[in-house]
PDB file of C-alpha atoms in Angstrom:
ATOM      1  CA  GLN D   1     112.204  85.225  98.460  1.00 55.00           C
ATOM      2  CA  GLN D   2     109.692  83.200 100.432  1.00 63.00           C
ATOM      3  CA  GLN D   3     106.616  82.820  98.278  1.00 89.00           C
ATOM      4  CA  VAL D   4     104.634  81.025 100.974  1.00 95.00           C
ATOM      5  CA  LYS D   5     104.691  82.508 104.455  1.00 95.00           C
ATOM      6  CA  GLN D   6     103.549  80.415 107.410  1.00 96.00           C
ATOM      7  CA  SER D   7     102.729  81.350 110.996  1.00 96.00           C
ATOM      8  CA  PRO D   8     103.160  80.764 113.831  1.00 97.00           C
ATOM      9  CA  GLN D   9     106.594  79.171 113.955  1.00 95.00           C
ATOM     10  CA  SER D  10     105.583  77.175 117.029  1.00 97.00           C
ATOM     11  CA  LEU D  11     102.275  76.481 118.757  1.00 97.00           C
ATOM     12  CA  ILE D  12     101.369  74.881 122.065  1.00 98.00           C
ATOM     13  CA  VAL D  13      97.781  73.821 122.752  1.00 98.00           C
ATOM     14  CA  GLN D  14      96.059  71.750 125.372  1.00 98.00           C
ATOM     15  CA  LYS D  15      94.492  68.403 124.584  1.00 97.00           C
ATOM     16  CA  GLY D  16      91.004  68.959 123.208  1.00 97.00           C
ATOM     17  CA  GLY D  17      91.781  72.468 122.001  1.00 97.00           C
ATOM     18  CA  ILE D  18      91.815  73.896 118.478  1.00 98.00           C
ATOM     19  CA  SER D  19      95.109  74.349 116.646  1.00 98.00           C
ATOM     20  CA  ILE D  20      95.196  76.968 113.890  1.00 98.00           C
ATOM     21  CA  ILE D  21      98.064  77.465 111.458  1.00 98.00           C
ATOM     22  CA  ASN D  22      98.002  80.174 108.806  1.00 98.00           C
ATOM     23  CA  CYS D  23      99.656  80.565 105.434  1.00 98.00           C
ATOM     24  CA  ALA D  24      99.774  83.324 102.844  1.00 97.00           C
ATOM     25  CA  TYR D  25     100.998  83.149  99.285  1.00 96.00           C
ATOM     26  CA  GLU D  26     101.910  85.624  96.562  1.00 93.00           C
ATOM     27  CA  ASN D  27     101.897  83.761  93.269  1.00 91.00           C
ATOM     28  CA  THR D  28      98.422  83.641  91.721  1.00 90.00           C
ATOM     29  CA  ALA D  29      99.566  80.789  89.466  1.00 89.00           C
ATOM     30  CA  PHE D  30      99.441  78.391  92.430  1.00 91.00           C
ATOM     31  CA  ASP D  31      96.560  75.966  91.921  1.00 89.00           C
ATOM     32  CA  TYR D  32      96.869  73.329  94.612  1.00 91.00           C
ATOM     33  CA  PHE D  33      97.419  73.825  98.336  1.00 94.00           C
ATOM     34  CA  PRO D  34      98.446  70.792 100.408  1.00 94.00           C
ATOM     35  CA  TRP D  35      99.368  70.491 104.048  1.00 96.00           C
ATOM     36  CA  TYR D  36     102.074  68.054 105.096  1.00 96.00           C
ATOM     37  CA  GLN D  37     102.666  66.559 108.543  1.00 97.00           C
ATOM     38  CA  GLN D  38     106.137  65.527 109.666  1.00 97.00           C
ATOM     39  CA  PHE D  39     107.082  63.518 112.752  1.00 97.00           C
ATOM     40  CA  PRO D  40     110.655  63.646 114.108  1.00 93.00           C
ATOM     41  CA  GLY D  41     113.061  61.557 112.051  1.00 92.00           C
ATOM     42  CA  LYS D  42     110.522  60.970 109.284  1.00 94.00           C
ATOM     43  CA  GLY D  43     109.773  62.458 105.919  1.00 95.00           C
ATOM     44  CA  PRO D  44     106.727  64.721 105.460  1.00 96.00           C
ATOM     45  CA  ALA D  45     103.444  63.035 104.581  1.00 95.00           C
ATOM     46  CA  LEU D  46     100.381  64.537 102.923  1.00 93.00           C
ATOM     47  CA  LEU D  47      97.668  65.374 105.463  1.00 95.00           C
ATOM     48  CA  ILE D  48      94.999  67.216 103.491  1.00 94.00           C
ATOM     49  CA  ALA D  49      94.845  69.390 100.380  1.00 93.00           C
ATOM     50  CA  ILE D  50      92.534  71.882  98.674  1.00 93.00           C
ATOM     51  CA  ARG D  51      92.082  73.443  95.259  1.00 90.00           C
ATOM     52  CA  PRO D  52      91.197  77.165  94.944  1.00 89.00           C
ATOM     53  CA  ASP D  53      87.719  76.527  93.587  1.00 90.00           C
ATOM     54  CA  VAL D  54      86.448  75.596  97.064  1.00 92.00           C
ATOM     55  CA  SER D  55      86.578  77.601 100.280  1.00 94.00           C
ATOM     56  CA  GLU D  56      86.744  74.763 102.771  1.00 96.00           C
ATOM     57  CA  LYS D  57      87.660  71.084 102.956  1.00 95.00           C
ATOM     58  CA  LYS D  58      87.195  68.855 105.968  1.00 96.00           C
ATOM     59  CA  GLU D  59      88.668  65.436 106.669  1.00 95.00           C
ATOM     60  CA  GLY D  60      87.918  64.164 110.150  1.00 97.00           C
ATOM     61  CA  ARG D  61      89.373  66.608 112.691  1.00 97.00           C
ATOM     62  CA  PHE D  62      91.364  68.492 110.027  1.00 97.00           C
ATOM     63  CA  THR D  63      89.897  71.399 108.028  1.00 97.00           C
ATOM     64  CA  ILE D  64      91.467  73.691 105.440  1.00 96.00           C
ATOM     65  CA  SER D  65      89.917  77.137 105.015  1.00 96.00           C
ATOM     66  CA  PHE D  66      90.833  78.930 101.801  1.00 96.00           C
ATOM     67  CA  ASN D  67      90.419  82.638 100.963  1.00 95.00           C
ATOM     68  CA  LYS D  68      91.335  83.166  97.325  1.00 93.00           C
ATOM     69  CA  SER D  69      90.873  86.953  97.303  1.00 93.00           C
ATOM     70  CA  ALA D  70      93.153  87.372 100.333  1.00 95.00           C
ATOM     71  CA  LYS D  71      95.592  84.695  99.074  1.00 95.00           C
ATOM     72  CA  GLN D  72      95.485  83.004 102.450  1.00 96.00           C
ATOM     73  CA  PHE D  73      94.703  79.532 103.702  1.00 97.00           C
ATOM     74  CA  SER D  74      94.715  77.917 107.094  1.00 98.00           C
ATOM     75  CA  LEU D  75      94.691  74.531 108.791  1.00 98.00           C
ATOM     76  CA  HIS D  76      92.391  73.923 111.740  1.00 98.00           C
ATOM     77  CA  ILE D  77      92.860  70.873 113.930  1.00 98.00           C
ATOM     78  CA  MET D  78      89.811  70.290 116.098  1.00 98.00           C
ATOM     79  CA  ASP D  79      89.982  68.340 119.380  1.00 98.00           C
ATOM     80  CA  SER D  80      93.784  68.357 119.208  1.00 98.00           C
ATOM     81  CA  GLN D  81      95.477  65.239 120.589  1.00 98.00           C
ATOM     82  CA  PRO D  82      99.019  64.581 121.863  1.00 97.00           C
ATOM     83  CA  GLY D  83      99.506  62.329 118.826  1.00 97.00           C
ATOM     84  CA  ASP D  84      99.046  65.418 116.624  1.00 98.00           C
ATOM     85  CA  SER D  85     102.318  66.830 117.979  1.00 98.00           C
ATOM     86  CA  ALA D  86     104.438  67.231 114.852  1.00 97.00           C
ATOM     87  CA  THR D  87     105.709  69.835 112.408  1.00 97.00           C
ATOM     88  CA  TYR D  88     103.160  71.023 109.867  1.00 98.00           C
ATOM     89  CA  PHE D  89     104.042  72.526 106.506  1.00 97.00           C
ATOM     90  CA  CYS D  90     101.709  74.324 104.164  1.00 97.00           C
ATOM     91  CA  ALA D  91     102.621  74.296 100.498  1.00 95.00           C
ATOM     92  CA  ALA D  92     101.461  75.702  97.195  1.00 94.00           C
ATOM     93  CA  ALA D  93     101.811  74.043  93.813  1.00 90.00           C
ATOM     94  CA  SER D  94     102.278  75.341  90.326  1.00 85.00           C
ATOM     95  CA  GLY D  95     102.287  72.333  88.035  1.00 80.00           C
ATOM     96  CA  SER D  96     104.146  69.565  89.827  1.00 78.00           C
ATOM     97  CA  ARG D  97     106.443  71.888  91.796  1.00 86.00           C
ATOM     98  CA  LEU D  98     105.684  72.566  95.444  1.00 90.00           C
ATOM     99  CA  THR D  99     106.744  75.673  97.369  1.00 92.00           C
ATOM    100  CA  PHE D 100     106.701  75.093 101.114  1.00 94.00           C
ATOM    101  CA  GLY D 101     106.099  77.400 104.050  1.00 95.00           C
ATOM    102  CA  GLU D 102     108.616  77.573 106.870  1.00 94.00           C
ATOM    103  CA  GLY D 103     106.824  75.058 109.080  1.00 95.00           C
ATOM    104  CA  THR D 104     104.986  75.139 112.420  1.00 97.00           C
ATOM    105  CA  GLN D 105     106.030  72.951 115.314  1.00 97.00           C
ATOM    106  CA  LEU D 106     102.835  71.928 117.122  1.00 98.00           C
ATOM    107  CA  THR D 107     102.912  70.572 120.659  1.00 98.00           C
ATOM    108  CA  VAL D 108      99.696  69.263 122.201  1.00 98.00           C
ATOM    109  CA  ASN D 109      99.959  68.906 125.949  1.00 96.00           C
ATOM    110  CA  PRO D 110      98.026  66.069 127.645  1.00 94.00           C
TER     111      PRO D 110
ATOM    112  CA  ASN S   1     105.895  48.337  98.661  1.00 66.00           C
ATOM    113  CA  ALA S   2     108.875  50.213 100.096  1.00 79.00           C
ATOM    114  CA  GLY S   3     107.716  53.569  98.652  1.00 93.00           C
ATOM    115  CA  VAL S   4     110.662  55.988  98.493  1.00 96.00           C
ATOM    116  CA  THR S   5     113.985  54.782  99.880  1.00 97.00           C
ATOM    117  CA  GLN S   6     117.119  56.844 100.504  1.00 97.00           C
ATOM    118  CA  THR S   7     120.683  55.905 101.324  1.00 97.00           C
ATOM    119  CA  PRO S   8     122.596  56.625 103.431  1.00 97.00           C
ATOM    120  CA  LYS S   9     120.582  57.699 106.490  1.00 96.00           C
ATOM    121  CA  PHE S  10     123.484  59.634 108.017  1.00 96.00           C
ATOM    122  CA  GLN S  11     126.758  60.951 106.605  1.00 96.00           C
ATOM    123  CA  VAL S  12     129.591  63.117 107.877  1.00 97.00           C
ATOM    124  CA  LEU S  13     131.878  64.718 105.303  1.00 97.00           C
ATOM    125  CA  LYS S  14     134.890  66.982 105.502  1.00 97.00           C
ATOM    126  CA  THR S  15     134.872  70.205 103.513  1.00 98.00           C
ATOM    127  CA  GLY S  16     135.830  69.484  99.903  1.00 97.00           C
ATOM    128  CA  GLN S  17     134.843  65.820  99.906  1.00 97.00           C
ATOM    129  CA  SER S  18     132.296  64.513  97.437  1.00 96.00           C
ATOM    130  CA  MET S  19     129.425  62.101  97.825  1.00 96.00           C
ATOM    131  CA  THR S  20     126.268  60.880  96.134  1.00 97.00           C
ATOM    132  CA  LEU S  21     122.896  60.512  97.827  1.00 98.00           C
ATOM    133  CA  GLN S  22     120.804  57.728  96.373  1.00 97.00           C
ATOM    134  CA  CYS S  23     117.016  57.653  95.995  1.00 97.00           C
ATOM    135  CA  ALA S  24     114.723  55.013  94.548  1.00 97.00           C
ATOM    136  CA  GLN S  25     110.940  54.669  94.288  1.00 96.00           C
ATOM    137  CA  ASP S  26     108.813  51.653  93.469  1.00 95.00           C
ATOM    138  CA  MET S  27     105.506  53.418  92.756  1.00 92.00           C
ATOM    139  CA  ASN S  28     106.079  53.823  89.008  1.00 92.00           C
ATOM    140  CA  HIS S  29     106.059  57.594  89.431  1.00 92.00           C
ATOM    141  CA  ASN S  30     107.268  59.833  86.631  1.00 92.00           C
ATOM    142  CA  SER S  31     108.404  62.811  88.705  1.00 93.00           C
ATOM    143  CA  MET S  32     111.108  62.855  91.348  1.00 95.00           C
ATOM    144  CA  TYR S  33     112.484  65.639  93.541  1.00 96.00           C
ATOM    145  CA  TRP S  34     115.345  66.516  95.869  1.00 98.00           C
ATOM    146  CA  TYR S  35     114.759  68.907  98.776  1.00 98.00           C
ATOM    147  CA  ARG S  36     116.838  70.170 101.620  1.00 97.00           C
ATOM    148  CA  GLN S  37     115.320  70.965 105.006  1.00 96.00           C
ATOM    149  CA  ASP S  38     116.887  73.554 107.305  1.00 93.00           C
ATOM    150  CA  PRO S  39     115.448  74.875 110.585  1.00 86.00           C
ATOM    151  CA  GLY S  40     113.014  77.727 110.045  1.00 83.00           C
ATOM    152  CA  MET S  41     113.230  77.493 106.260  1.00 85.00           C
ATOM    153  CA  GLY S  42     110.863  74.674 105.399  1.00 89.00           C
ATOM    154  CA  LEU S  43     111.759  72.413 102.506  1.00 94.00           C
ATOM    155  CA  ARG S  44     113.510  73.976  99.545  1.00 95.00           C
ATOM    156  CA  LEU S  45     113.638  72.338  96.140  1.00 95.00           C
ATOM    157  CA  ILE S  46     117.140  71.610  94.874  1.00 97.00           C
ATOM    158  CA  TYR S  47     116.442  69.786  91.595  1.00 97.00           C
ATOM    159  CA  TYR S  48     113.576  67.881  90.121  1.00 94.00           C
ATOM    160  CA  SER S  49     112.968  65.488  87.275  1.00 94.00           C
ATOM    161  CA  ALA S  50     109.547  65.637  85.630  1.00 90.00           C
ATOM    162  CA  SER S  51     110.192  62.435  83.719  1.00 88.00           C
ATOM    163  CA  GLU S  52     112.954  59.993  82.902  1.00 88.00           C
ATOM    164  CA  GLY S  53     115.682  61.767  80.965  1.00 88.00           C
ATOM    165  CA  THR S  54     114.871  65.301  82.130  1.00 92.00           C
ATOM    166  CA  THR S  55     116.118  67.353  85.054  1.00 96.00           C
ATOM    167  CA  ASP S  56     115.535  70.957  86.063  1.00 94.00           C
ATOM    168  CA  LYS S  57     116.896  73.331  88.659  1.00 95.00           C
ATOM    169  CA  GLY S  58     114.836  74.213  91.671  1.00 93.00           C
ATOM    170  CA  GLU S  59     115.204  77.033  94.155  1.00 92.00           C
ATOM    171  CA  VAL S  60     118.681  76.187  95.530  1.00 96.00           C
ATOM    172  CA  PRO S  61     120.671  74.185  92.912  1.00 97.00           C
ATOM    173  CA  ASN S  62     124.151  75.671  93.432  1.00 96.00           C
ATOM    174  CA  GLY S  63     126.715  73.119  94.573  1.00 96.00           C
ATOM    175  CA  TYR S  64     124.637  70.117  93.515  1.00 98.00           C
ATOM    176  CA  ASN S  65     124.222  67.894  90.486  1.00 97.00           C
ATOM    177  CA  VAL S  66     121.619  65.231  89.788  1.00 97.00           C
ATOM    178  CA  SER S  67     121.219  62.177  87.621  1.00 96.00           C
ATOM    179  CA  ARG S  68     117.938  60.504  86.698  1.00 96.00           C
ATOM    180  CA  LEU S  69     119.414  57.071  86.170  1.00 88.00           C
ATOM    181  CA  ASN S  70     116.125  55.446  85.136  1.00 95.00           C
ATOM    182  CA  LYS S  71     112.462  55.809  86.065  1.00 95.00           C
ATOM    183  CA  ARG S  72     113.081  54.431  89.567  1.00 96.00           C
ATOM    184  CA  GLU S  73     116.280  56.169  90.608  1.00 97.00           C
ATOM    185  CA  PHE S  74     117.292  59.805  91.087  1.00 97.00           C
ATOM    186  CA  SER S  75     120.655  60.629  92.658  1.00 97.00           C
ATOM    187  CA  LEU S  76     122.025  63.859  94.124  1.00 98.00           C
ATOM    188  CA  ARG S  77     125.757  64.559  94.023  1.00 98.00           C
ATOM    189  CA  LEU S  78     127.812  67.008  96.043  1.00 97.00           C
ATOM    190  CA  GLU S  79     131.076  67.492  94.150  1.00 93.00           C
ATOM    191  CA  SER S  80     132.875  69.562  96.803  1.00 96.00           C
ATOM    192  CA  ALA S  81     130.970  69.663 100.066  1.00 96.00           C
ATOM    193  CA  ALA S  82     130.768  72.904 102.054  1.00 97.00           C
ATOM    194  CA  PRO S  83     129.574  73.475 105.646  1.00 97.00           C
ATOM    195  CA  SER S  84     126.592  75.397 104.201  1.00 96.00           C
ATOM    196  CA  GLN S  85     125.380  72.089 102.772  1.00 97.00           C
ATOM    197  CA  THR S  86     124.879  70.652 106.247  1.00 97.00           C
ATOM    198  CA  SER S  87     121.189  69.780 106.149  1.00 97.00           C
ATOM    199  CA  VAL S  88     118.614  67.023 105.991  1.00 97.00           C
ATOM    200  CA  TYR S  89     117.983  65.923 102.425  1.00 98.00           C
ATOM    201  CA  PHE S  90     114.692  64.443 101.273  1.00 98.00           C
ATOM    202  CA  CYS S  91     113.834  62.728  98.059  1.00 98.00           C
ATOM    203  CA  ALA S  92     110.219  62.629  96.879  1.00 96.00           C
ATOM    204  CA  SER S  93     108.248  61.279  93.958  1.00 95.00           C
ATOM    205  CA  SER S  94     104.842  61.926  92.417  1.00 92.00           C
ATOM    206  CA  GLY S  95     102.644  60.721  89.603  1.00 84.00           C
ATOM    207  CA  LEU S  96     101.564  62.772  86.577  1.00 71.00           C
ATOM    208  CA  LEU S  97      97.897  63.112  87.382  1.00 68.00           C
ATOM    209  CA  PRO S  98      96.215  65.157  90.124  1.00 62.00           C
ATOM    210  CA  PRO S  99      96.191  65.327  93.052  1.00 57.00           C
ATOM    211  CA  LEU S 100      99.964  65.291  92.458  1.00 74.00           C
ATOM    212  CA  GLU S 101     100.683  64.084  95.962  1.00 86.00           C
ATOM    213  CA  GLN S 102     104.390  63.902  96.662  1.00 91.00           C
ATOM    214  CA  TYR S 103     105.633  60.895  98.622  1.00 93.00           C
ATOM    215  CA  PHE S 104     108.756  61.511 100.673  1.00 96.00           C
ATOM    216  CA  GLY S 105     111.607  59.259 101.697  1.00 97.00           C
ATOM    217  CA  PRO S 106     112.945  59.073 105.268  1.00 96.00           C
ATOM    218  CA  GLY S 107     115.744  61.578 104.656  1.00 97.00           C
ATOM    219  CA  THR S 108     119.532  61.718 104.822  1.00 97.00           C
ATOM    220  CA  ARG S 109     121.129  63.772 107.604  1.00 97.00           C
ATOM    221  CA  LEU S 110     124.361  65.248 106.229  1.00 97.00           C
ATOM    222  CA  THR S 111     126.957  67.072 108.290  1.00 97.00           C
ATOM    223  CA  VAL S 112     129.885  68.829 106.610  1.00 97.00           C
ATOM    224  CA  THR S 113     132.721  69.809 108.956  1.00 96.00           C
TER     225      THR S 113
END
């Protein structure tokens, strides 16, 4: 049972474009929603995170949009760069336990 | 600061063999975790330890055992490896207070033939 569903599985965008990755969750007990970025051969690293009491959080080119009523959240990467090419995971936390989405492999073409 | 370290980086086992994956963190974190990563399935929690002396099952604990040796170290043992345990294994740690960011190690790529 996948409690956090992520789409798309893969995404190709041109340099300068906007990358959008979507996630949906089921468990209303989740209270923290991080996004992790993973480069090949490395462990995931925290990119940005949001709590359900806000609808949007922006850090540089990365923005999380959160819709509590729809139980959905998304990551927007503005002005996408080739260096952003990586796998992105959304996650949802209940206490200290994280449940991850399936991952999105992002490729930004020069 | 090394952060979270894992050994070995790569391992090939035959079906039925046993091995222990080692993990250590130097961030004085209370909580530690073991995940496995398989294509198209994200990261799935195997076991976690909220604090020294405690361990709990995660989503996919069957076939694994863990030991929280002390605050720094958390090991994962495969008693009788199976091909279904071929995966990349990640250890992570986190503090007690929000934002509860988990810091991941570099991973161990395990192949069971």
